[in-house]
Coordinates of C-alpha atoms in Angstrom, one line a residue:
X22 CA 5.3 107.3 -73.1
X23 CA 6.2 104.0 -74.4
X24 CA 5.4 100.8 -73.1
X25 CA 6.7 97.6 -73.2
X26 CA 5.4 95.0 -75.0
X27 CA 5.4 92.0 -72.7
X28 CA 5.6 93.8 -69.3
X29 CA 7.8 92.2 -67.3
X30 CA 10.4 90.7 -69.9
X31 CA 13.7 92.6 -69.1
X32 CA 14.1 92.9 -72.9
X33 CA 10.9 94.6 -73.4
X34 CA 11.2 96.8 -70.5
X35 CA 14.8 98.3 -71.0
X36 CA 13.5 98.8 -74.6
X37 CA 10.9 101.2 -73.6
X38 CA 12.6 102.7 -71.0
X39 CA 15.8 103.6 -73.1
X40 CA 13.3 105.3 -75.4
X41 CA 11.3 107.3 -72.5
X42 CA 14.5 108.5 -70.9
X43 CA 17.5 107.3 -72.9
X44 CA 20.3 109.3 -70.6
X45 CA 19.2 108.2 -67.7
X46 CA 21.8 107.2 -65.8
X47 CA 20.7 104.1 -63.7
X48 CA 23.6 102.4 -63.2
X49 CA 27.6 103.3 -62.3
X50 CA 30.2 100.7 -62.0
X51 CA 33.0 102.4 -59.8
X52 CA 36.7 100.7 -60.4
X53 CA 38.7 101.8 -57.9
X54 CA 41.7 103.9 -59.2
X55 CA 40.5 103.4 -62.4
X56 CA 37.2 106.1 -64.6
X57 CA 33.9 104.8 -63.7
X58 CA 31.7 103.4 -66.1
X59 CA 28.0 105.1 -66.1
X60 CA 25.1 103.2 -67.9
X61 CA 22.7 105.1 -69.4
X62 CA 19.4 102.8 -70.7
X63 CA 20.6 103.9 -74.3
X64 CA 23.9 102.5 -73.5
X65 CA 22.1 99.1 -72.4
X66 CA 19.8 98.5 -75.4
X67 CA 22.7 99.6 -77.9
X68 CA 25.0 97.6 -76.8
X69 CA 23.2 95.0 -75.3
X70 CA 21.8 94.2 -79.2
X71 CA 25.3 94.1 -80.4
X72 CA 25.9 91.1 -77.8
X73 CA 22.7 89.6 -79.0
X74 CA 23.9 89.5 -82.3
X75 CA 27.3 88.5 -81.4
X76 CA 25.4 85.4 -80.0
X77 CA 23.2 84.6 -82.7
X78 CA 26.4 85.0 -85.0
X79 CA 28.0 82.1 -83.0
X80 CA 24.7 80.0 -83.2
X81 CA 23.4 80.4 -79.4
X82 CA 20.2 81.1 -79.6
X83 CA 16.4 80.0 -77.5
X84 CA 17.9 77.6 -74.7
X85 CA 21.5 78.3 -75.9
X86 CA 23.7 78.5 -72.7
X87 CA 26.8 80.8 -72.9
X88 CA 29.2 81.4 -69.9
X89 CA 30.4 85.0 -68.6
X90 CA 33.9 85.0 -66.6
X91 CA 34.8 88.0 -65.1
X92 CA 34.4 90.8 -61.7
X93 CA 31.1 93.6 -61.7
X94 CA 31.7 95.0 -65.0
X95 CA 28.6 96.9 -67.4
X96 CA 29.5 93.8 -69.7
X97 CA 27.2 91.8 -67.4
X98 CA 24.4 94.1 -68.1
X99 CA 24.5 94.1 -71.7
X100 CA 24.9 90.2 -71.9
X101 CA 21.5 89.7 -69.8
X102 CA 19.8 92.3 -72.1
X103 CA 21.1 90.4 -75.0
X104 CA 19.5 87.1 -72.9
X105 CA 16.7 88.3 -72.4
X106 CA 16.0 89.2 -76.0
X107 CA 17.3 85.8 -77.5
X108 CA 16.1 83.7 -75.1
X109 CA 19.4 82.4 -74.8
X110 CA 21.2 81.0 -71.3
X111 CA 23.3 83.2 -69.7
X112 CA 25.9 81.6 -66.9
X113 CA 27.4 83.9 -64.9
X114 CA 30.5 82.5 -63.3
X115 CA 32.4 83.5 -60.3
X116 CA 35.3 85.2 -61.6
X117 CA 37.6 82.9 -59.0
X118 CA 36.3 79.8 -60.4
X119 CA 39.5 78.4 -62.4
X120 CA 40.6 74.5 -63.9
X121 CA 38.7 71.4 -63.4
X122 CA 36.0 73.2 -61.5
X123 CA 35.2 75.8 -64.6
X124 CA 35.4 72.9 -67.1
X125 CA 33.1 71.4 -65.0
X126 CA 30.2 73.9 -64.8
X127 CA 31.2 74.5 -69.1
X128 CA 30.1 71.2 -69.2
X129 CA 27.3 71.0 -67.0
X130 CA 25.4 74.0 -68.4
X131 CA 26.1 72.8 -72.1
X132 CA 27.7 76.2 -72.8
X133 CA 28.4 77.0 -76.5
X134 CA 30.6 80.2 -75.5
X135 CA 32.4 82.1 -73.3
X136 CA 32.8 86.0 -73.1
X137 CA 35.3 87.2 -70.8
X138 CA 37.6 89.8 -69.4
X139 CA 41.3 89.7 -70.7
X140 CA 42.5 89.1 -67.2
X141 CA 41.3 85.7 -67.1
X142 CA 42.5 85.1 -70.4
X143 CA 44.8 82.5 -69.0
X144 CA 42.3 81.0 -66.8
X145 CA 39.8 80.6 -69.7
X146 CA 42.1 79.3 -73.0
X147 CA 43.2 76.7 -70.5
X148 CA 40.2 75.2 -70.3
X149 CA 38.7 75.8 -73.4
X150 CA 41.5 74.1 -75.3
X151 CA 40.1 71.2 -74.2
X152 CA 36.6 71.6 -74.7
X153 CA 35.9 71.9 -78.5
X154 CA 32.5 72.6 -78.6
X155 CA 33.0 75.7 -76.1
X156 CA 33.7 79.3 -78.6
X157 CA 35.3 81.9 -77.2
X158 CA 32.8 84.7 -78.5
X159 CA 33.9 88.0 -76.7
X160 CA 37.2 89.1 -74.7
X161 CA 36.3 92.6 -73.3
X162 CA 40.2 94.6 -72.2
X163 CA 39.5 97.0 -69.5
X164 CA 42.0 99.7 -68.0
X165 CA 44.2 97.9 -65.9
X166 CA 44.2 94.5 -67.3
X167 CA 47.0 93.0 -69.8
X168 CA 46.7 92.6 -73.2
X169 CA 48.6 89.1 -73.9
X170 CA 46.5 86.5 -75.8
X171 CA 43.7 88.4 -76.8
X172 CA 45.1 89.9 -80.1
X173 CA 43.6 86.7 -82.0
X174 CA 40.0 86.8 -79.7
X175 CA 37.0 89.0 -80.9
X176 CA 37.1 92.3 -78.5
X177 CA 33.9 93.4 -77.4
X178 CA 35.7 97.1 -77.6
X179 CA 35.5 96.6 -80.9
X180 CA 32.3 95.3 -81.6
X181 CA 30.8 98.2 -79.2
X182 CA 32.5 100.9 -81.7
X183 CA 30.4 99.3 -84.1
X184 CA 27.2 100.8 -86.1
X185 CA 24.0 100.4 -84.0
X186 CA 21.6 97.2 -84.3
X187 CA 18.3 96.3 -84.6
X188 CA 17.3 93.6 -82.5
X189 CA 17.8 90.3 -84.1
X190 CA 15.2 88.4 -86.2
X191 CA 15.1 85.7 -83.6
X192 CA 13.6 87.2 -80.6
X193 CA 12.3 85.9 -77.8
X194 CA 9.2 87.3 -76.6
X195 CA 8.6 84.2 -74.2
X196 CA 8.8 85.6 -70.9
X197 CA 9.2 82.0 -68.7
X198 CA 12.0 80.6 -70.5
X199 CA 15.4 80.1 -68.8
X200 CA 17.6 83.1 -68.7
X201 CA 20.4 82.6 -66.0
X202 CA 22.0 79.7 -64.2
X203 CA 23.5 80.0 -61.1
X204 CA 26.0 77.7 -59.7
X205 CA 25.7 77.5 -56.2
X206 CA 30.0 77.3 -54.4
X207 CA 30.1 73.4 -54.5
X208 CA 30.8 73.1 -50.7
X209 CA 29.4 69.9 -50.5
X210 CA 30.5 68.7 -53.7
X211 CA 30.0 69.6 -57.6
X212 CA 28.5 72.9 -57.7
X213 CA 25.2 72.8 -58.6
X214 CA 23.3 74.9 -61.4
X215 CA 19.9 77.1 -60.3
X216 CA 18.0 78.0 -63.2
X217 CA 16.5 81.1 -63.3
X218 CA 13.7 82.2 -65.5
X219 CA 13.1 85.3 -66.9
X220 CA 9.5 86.1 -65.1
X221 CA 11.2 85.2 -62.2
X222 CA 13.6 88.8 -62.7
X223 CA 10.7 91.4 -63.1
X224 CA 9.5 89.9 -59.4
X225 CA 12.3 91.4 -57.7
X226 CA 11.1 95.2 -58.5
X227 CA 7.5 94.3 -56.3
X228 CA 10.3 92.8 -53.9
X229 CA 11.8 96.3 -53.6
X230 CA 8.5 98.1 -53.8
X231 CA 6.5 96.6 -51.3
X232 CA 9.2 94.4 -48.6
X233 CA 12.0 97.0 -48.7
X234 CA 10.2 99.8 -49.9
X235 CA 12.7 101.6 -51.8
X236 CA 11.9 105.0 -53.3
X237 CA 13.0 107.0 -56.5
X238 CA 15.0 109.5 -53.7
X239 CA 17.0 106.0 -53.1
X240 CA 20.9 105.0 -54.1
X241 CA 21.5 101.6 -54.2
X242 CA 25.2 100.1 -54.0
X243 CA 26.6 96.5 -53.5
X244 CA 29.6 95.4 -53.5
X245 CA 28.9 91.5 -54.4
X246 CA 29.4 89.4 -57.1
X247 CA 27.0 89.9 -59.9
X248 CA 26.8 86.2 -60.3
X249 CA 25.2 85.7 -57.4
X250 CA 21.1 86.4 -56.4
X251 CA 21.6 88.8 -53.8
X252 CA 23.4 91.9 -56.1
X253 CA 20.7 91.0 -58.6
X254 CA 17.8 90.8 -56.6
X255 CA 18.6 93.8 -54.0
X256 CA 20.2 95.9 -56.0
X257 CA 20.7 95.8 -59.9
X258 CA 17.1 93.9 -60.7
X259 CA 15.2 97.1 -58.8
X260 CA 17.6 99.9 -59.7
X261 CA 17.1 99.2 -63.8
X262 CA 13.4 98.5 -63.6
X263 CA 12.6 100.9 -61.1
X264 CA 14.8 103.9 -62.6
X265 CA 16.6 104.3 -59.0
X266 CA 20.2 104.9 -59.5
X267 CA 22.5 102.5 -58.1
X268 CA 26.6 101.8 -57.8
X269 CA 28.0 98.7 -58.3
X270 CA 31.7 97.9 -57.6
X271 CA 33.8 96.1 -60.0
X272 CA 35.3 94.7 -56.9
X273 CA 33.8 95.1 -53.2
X274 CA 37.0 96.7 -51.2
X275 CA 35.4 97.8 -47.3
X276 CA 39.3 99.9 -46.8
X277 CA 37.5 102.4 -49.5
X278 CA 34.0 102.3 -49.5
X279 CA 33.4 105.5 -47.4
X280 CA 36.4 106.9 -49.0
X281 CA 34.0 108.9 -51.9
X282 CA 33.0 111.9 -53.3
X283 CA 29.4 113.1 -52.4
X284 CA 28.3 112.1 -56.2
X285 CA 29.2 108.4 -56.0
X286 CA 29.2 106.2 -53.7
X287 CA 29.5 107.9 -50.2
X288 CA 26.1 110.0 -51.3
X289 CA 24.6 106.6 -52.5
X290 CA 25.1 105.6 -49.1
X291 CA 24.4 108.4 -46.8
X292 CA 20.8 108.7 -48.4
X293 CA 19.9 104.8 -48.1
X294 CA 17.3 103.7 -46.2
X295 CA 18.5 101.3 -43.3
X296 CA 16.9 98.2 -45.3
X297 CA 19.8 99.1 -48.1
X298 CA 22.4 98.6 -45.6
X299 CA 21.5 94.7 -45.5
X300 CA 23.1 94.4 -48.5
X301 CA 26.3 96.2 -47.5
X302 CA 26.9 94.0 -44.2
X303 CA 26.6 90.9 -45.9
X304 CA 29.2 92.1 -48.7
X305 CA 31.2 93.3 -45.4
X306 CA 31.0 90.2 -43.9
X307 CA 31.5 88.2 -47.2

C-alpha cells in the first residue's frame, strides 16, 4: 500500500490514496434535476493536476492567490488538490457575492485569477474588466447553465478532456503554507479574510475520529456552501481523508432532501449517526 509522502498534506494524501483504491467513490455531488457527479480519488488527482497546471500556466504559483466563484460543484475539489500541490492560495467565494463587494475581496486577497461557473459569467467579467491584473483562468459550463460569454474564456470541460498530467515541477511539499482564505459575510463591515493553512486541513479527520466519531459504515451529506469551514471541516475534509463516502449538494434545497433514492442521499442519511445530523440543522436553519 502506498503512502504518502508528507502525511498530512492533502496533495500527498489523495496521491496515495487514488493509487491504493483509484475508483473509490468518496464523494457525489447531487444537482437536483440534473446527473450527479461521482468523484472517484482517480478523478481528483487527474484532474486536480490539470488545474495545477492551468495555474502555473497563468503564473500563480507558492503564495499565489486565485479566486473560485461558483455553488458545490467537484470543481472545488480539484482546485484545492491543485492548492495543495502548488502551494498556491485558493479563495473560495460565496457564489452570491456580486459588484463592489467581490472586487473588494479580488483585491484584498491579491488574486491573480478567477475560475468560475458560466452562470456567473456576468457577475465575474463585470468586475474583472476593471481589475487588470485579475485573469480569468477557467469557466467550467455545467447542465443547466447558459452558454453566453464564455465562447472566448478557457473551459475547464475542455482542459479535463485533455491527456493526463504529471504533477508540475513546482511542487509544494511545505505542509504549513497558506492554502485557503475565507472571507467571513462582512456584517459589520468589509468582510474579512481567514487564512487557512494546509496542516490546519488534515486536523479535521482526528476531529471526525475522535469528537464525532465517525465510522467507515458512515454517509456524510451537507448541504452548505463549500466556502465556508463547516462543509469542509464536518463533512468533505473527513469524507476524502478518511475514505467515508459523502453527498454534497450543489445547492442545499430542505423541500427535497428526503425526497431520494436509497443509494443517495436518503440512505446517506438514514445510516448517520445523530452527531451527522448537526450539520444538517444548521444547513436547515441557514
Amino acid at each position: 500500500m502506498a503512502e504518502p509522502k508528507i502525511p498530512g498534506h492533502i496533495a500527498y494524501e489523495l496521491d496515495s490514496k487514488a493509487e491504493n483504491h483509484p475508483d473509490f467513490a468518496v464523494v457525489t455531488f447531487e444537482n437536483g434535476n440534473y446527473p450527479e457527479e461521482v468523484l472517484t480519488y482517480s478523478d481528483i488527482v487527474i484532474r486536480g493536476r490539470k488545474i495545477a497546471h492551468l495555474l502555473v500556466r497563468n503564473g500563480i504559483g507558492k503564495g499565489d492567490a486565485f479566486a473560485l466563484i461558483m455553488r458545490n460543484h467537484p470543481e472545488y475539489v480539484y482546485a484545492l488538490y491543485a492548492a495543495t500541490l502548488t502551494g498556491a492560495v485558493m479563495i473560495p467565494v460565496d457564489s452570491r457575492v456580486r459588484g463592489d463587494r467581490l472586487k473588494y475581496m479580488l483585491k484584498d486577497s491579491k488574486a491573480k485569477g478567477v475560475i468560475f461557473t458560466s452562470e456567473f459569467t456576468d457577475n465575474v467579467m463585470n468586475v474583472v474588466k476593471d481589475l487588470p491584473d485579475v485573469a480569468v483562468i477557467g469557466v467550467s459550463f455545467k447542465p443547466g447553465m447558459e452558454r453566453d460569454g464564455i465562447d472566448s474564456l478557457p473551459l475547464l470541460n475542455d482542459i479535463f478532456e485533455g491527456p493526463e498530467l504529471p504533477p508540475p515541477d513546482q511542487r509544494n511539499d511545505d505542509i504549513a503554507v497558506p492554502i485557503e482564505i475565507i472571507y467571513t459575510s462582512g456584517t459589520t463591515g468589509d468582510p474579512k479574510g481567514v487564512v487557512v493553512k494546509g496542516n490546519r486541513l488534515g486536523t479535521y479527520s482526528q476531529l471526525a475520529l475522535f469528537i464525532w466519531q465517525y465510522t467507515p459504515a458512515d454517509r456524510l451529506y451537507t448541504g452548505l456552501s463549500l466556502t465556508h469551514g463547516n462543509a469542509q471541516a464536518v463533512t468533505l475534509m473527513p469524507s476524502l481523508l478518511l475514505s467515508i463516502p459523502s453527498v454534497v449538494s450543489v445547492k442545499f434545497t430542505k423541500s427535497r432532501i428526503w425526497d431520494r433514492d436509497k443509494n443517495s442521499l436518503f440512505r446517506s442519511l438514514s445510516i448517520a449517526r445523530p452527531v451527522l445530523c448537526v450539520n444538517i440543522f444548521v444547513a436547515t436553519i441557514c
